Coordinates of C-alpha atoms in Angstrom, one line a residue:
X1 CA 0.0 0.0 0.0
X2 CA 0.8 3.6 -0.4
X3 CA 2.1 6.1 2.9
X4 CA -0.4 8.6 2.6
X5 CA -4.1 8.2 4.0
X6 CA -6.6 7.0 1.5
X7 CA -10.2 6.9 1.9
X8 CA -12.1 3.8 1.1
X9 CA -15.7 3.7 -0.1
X10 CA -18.4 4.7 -2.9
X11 CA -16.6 5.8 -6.0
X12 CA -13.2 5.2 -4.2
X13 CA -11.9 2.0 -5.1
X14 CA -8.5 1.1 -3.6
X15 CA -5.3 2.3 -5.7
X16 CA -4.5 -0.9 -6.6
X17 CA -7.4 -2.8 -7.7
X18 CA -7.7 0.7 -10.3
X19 CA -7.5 0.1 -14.1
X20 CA -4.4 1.1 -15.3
X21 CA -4.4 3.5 -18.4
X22 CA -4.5 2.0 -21.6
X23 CA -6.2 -1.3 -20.5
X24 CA -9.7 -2.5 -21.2
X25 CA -11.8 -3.0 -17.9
X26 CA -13.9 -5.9 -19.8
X27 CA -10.5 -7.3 -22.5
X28 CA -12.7 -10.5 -23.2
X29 CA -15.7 -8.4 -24.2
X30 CA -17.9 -8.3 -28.0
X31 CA -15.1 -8.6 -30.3
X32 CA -15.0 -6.2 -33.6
X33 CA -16.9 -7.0 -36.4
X34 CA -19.1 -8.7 -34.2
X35 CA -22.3 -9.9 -36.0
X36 CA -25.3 -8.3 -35.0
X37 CA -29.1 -8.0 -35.4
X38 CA -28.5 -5.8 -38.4
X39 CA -25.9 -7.7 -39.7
X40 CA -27.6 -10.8 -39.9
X41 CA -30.5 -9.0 -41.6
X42 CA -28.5 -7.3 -43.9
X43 CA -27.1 -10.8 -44.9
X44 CA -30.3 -12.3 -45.3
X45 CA -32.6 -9.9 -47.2
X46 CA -29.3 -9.8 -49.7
X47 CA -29.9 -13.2 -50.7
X48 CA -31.4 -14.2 -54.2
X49 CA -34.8 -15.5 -54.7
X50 CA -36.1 -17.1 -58.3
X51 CA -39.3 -15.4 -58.8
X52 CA -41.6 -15.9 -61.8
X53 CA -42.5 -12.6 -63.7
X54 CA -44.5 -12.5 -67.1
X55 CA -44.3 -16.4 -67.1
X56 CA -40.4 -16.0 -66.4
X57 CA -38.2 -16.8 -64.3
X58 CA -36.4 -14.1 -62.6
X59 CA -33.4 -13.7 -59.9
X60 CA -33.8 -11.0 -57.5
X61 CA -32.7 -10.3 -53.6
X62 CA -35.3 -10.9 -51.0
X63 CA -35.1 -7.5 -49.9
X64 CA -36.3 -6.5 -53.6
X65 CA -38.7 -9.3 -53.1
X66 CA -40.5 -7.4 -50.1
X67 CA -40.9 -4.4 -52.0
X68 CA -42.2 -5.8 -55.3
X69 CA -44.8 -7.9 -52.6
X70 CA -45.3 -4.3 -51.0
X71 CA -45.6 -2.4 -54.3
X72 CA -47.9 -5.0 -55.6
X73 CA -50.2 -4.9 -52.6
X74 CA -50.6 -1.6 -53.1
X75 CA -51.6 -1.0 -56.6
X76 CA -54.5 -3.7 -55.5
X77 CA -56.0 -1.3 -53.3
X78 CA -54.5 -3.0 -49.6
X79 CA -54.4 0.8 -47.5
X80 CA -52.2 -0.5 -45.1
X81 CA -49.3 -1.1 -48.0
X82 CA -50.7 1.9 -49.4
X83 CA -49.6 3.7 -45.9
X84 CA -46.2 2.5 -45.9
X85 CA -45.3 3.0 -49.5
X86 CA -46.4 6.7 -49.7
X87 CA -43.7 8.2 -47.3
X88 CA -41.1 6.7 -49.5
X89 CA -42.6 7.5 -52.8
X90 CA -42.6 11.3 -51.3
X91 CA -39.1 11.2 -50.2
X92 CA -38.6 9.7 -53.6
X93 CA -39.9 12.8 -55.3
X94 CA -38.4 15.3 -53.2
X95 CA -35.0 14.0 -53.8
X96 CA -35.1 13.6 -57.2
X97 CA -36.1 17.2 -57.6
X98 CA -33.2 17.9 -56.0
X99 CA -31.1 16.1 -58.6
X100 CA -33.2 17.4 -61.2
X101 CA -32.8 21.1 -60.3
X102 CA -31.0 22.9 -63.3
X103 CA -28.0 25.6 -62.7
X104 CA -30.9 27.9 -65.3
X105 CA -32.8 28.2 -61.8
X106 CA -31.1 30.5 -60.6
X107 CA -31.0 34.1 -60.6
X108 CA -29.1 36.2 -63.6
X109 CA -26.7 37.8 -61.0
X110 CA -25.6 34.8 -59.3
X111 CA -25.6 33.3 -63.0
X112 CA -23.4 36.2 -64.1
X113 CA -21.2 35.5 -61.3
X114 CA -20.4 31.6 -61.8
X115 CA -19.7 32.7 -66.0
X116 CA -17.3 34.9 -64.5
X117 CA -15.7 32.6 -61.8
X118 CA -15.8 29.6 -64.8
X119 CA -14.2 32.1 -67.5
X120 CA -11.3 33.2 -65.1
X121 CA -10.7 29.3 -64.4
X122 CA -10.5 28.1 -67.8
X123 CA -8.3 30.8 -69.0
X124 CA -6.2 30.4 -66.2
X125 CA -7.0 33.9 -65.2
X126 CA -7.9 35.5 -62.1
X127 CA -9.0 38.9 -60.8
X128 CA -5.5 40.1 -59.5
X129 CA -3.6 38.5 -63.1

């Protein structure tokens, strides 16, 4: 033990039962790459599944599966499929406008500004040049 006086108790522990720095209180714990509840999901709704389509046979993941089932369900008129489709088909739309916004958009000054900023550039120029 140490010289000095050292009190014992709630959120004391003695000095030498302590963790040292740099080593795990719990070393035999969850190793990395563990596999967990989302893992194991991930890995099975990535498997294939034959499905017949227009009197074919076609290979698709199960995940892919769920949605065509979903999709499907929903174009027959089934309101609870139709409930959980919809907030995708919104975010859908909303981020596809945002990919299909056009530079033409935007207003002739800041317009005038980018030809100016891409001019400079592609000559090599600049303002203080």
């Amino acid at each position: 033990m140490t010289d000095k006086k050292y009190d014992i108790g709630y959120g004391k522990p003695p000095e030498e039962t302590r963790f040292s720095k740099g080593k795990s209180g719990n070393p035999k714990g969850r190793p990395k790459g563990c596999r967990n509840t989302y893992n194991i999901l991930d890995v099975l709704l990535s498997k294939n599944v034959t499905i017949m389509q227009d009197g074919k046979p076609i290979h698709i993941s199960k995940k892919q599966a769920i949605l065509l089932q979903a999709v499907n369900s929903a174009t027959k008129g089934d309101l609870k499929a139709i409930q959980a489709i919809i907030p995708h088909m919104l975010a859908s739309d909303a981020r596809n406008e945002a990919v299909g916004r056009n530079v033409r958009d935007i207003s002739k000054e800041d317009q005038e500004v980018l030809d100016l900023f891409i001019k400079g550039r592609l000559n090599g120029k600049t303002e203080n040049n």
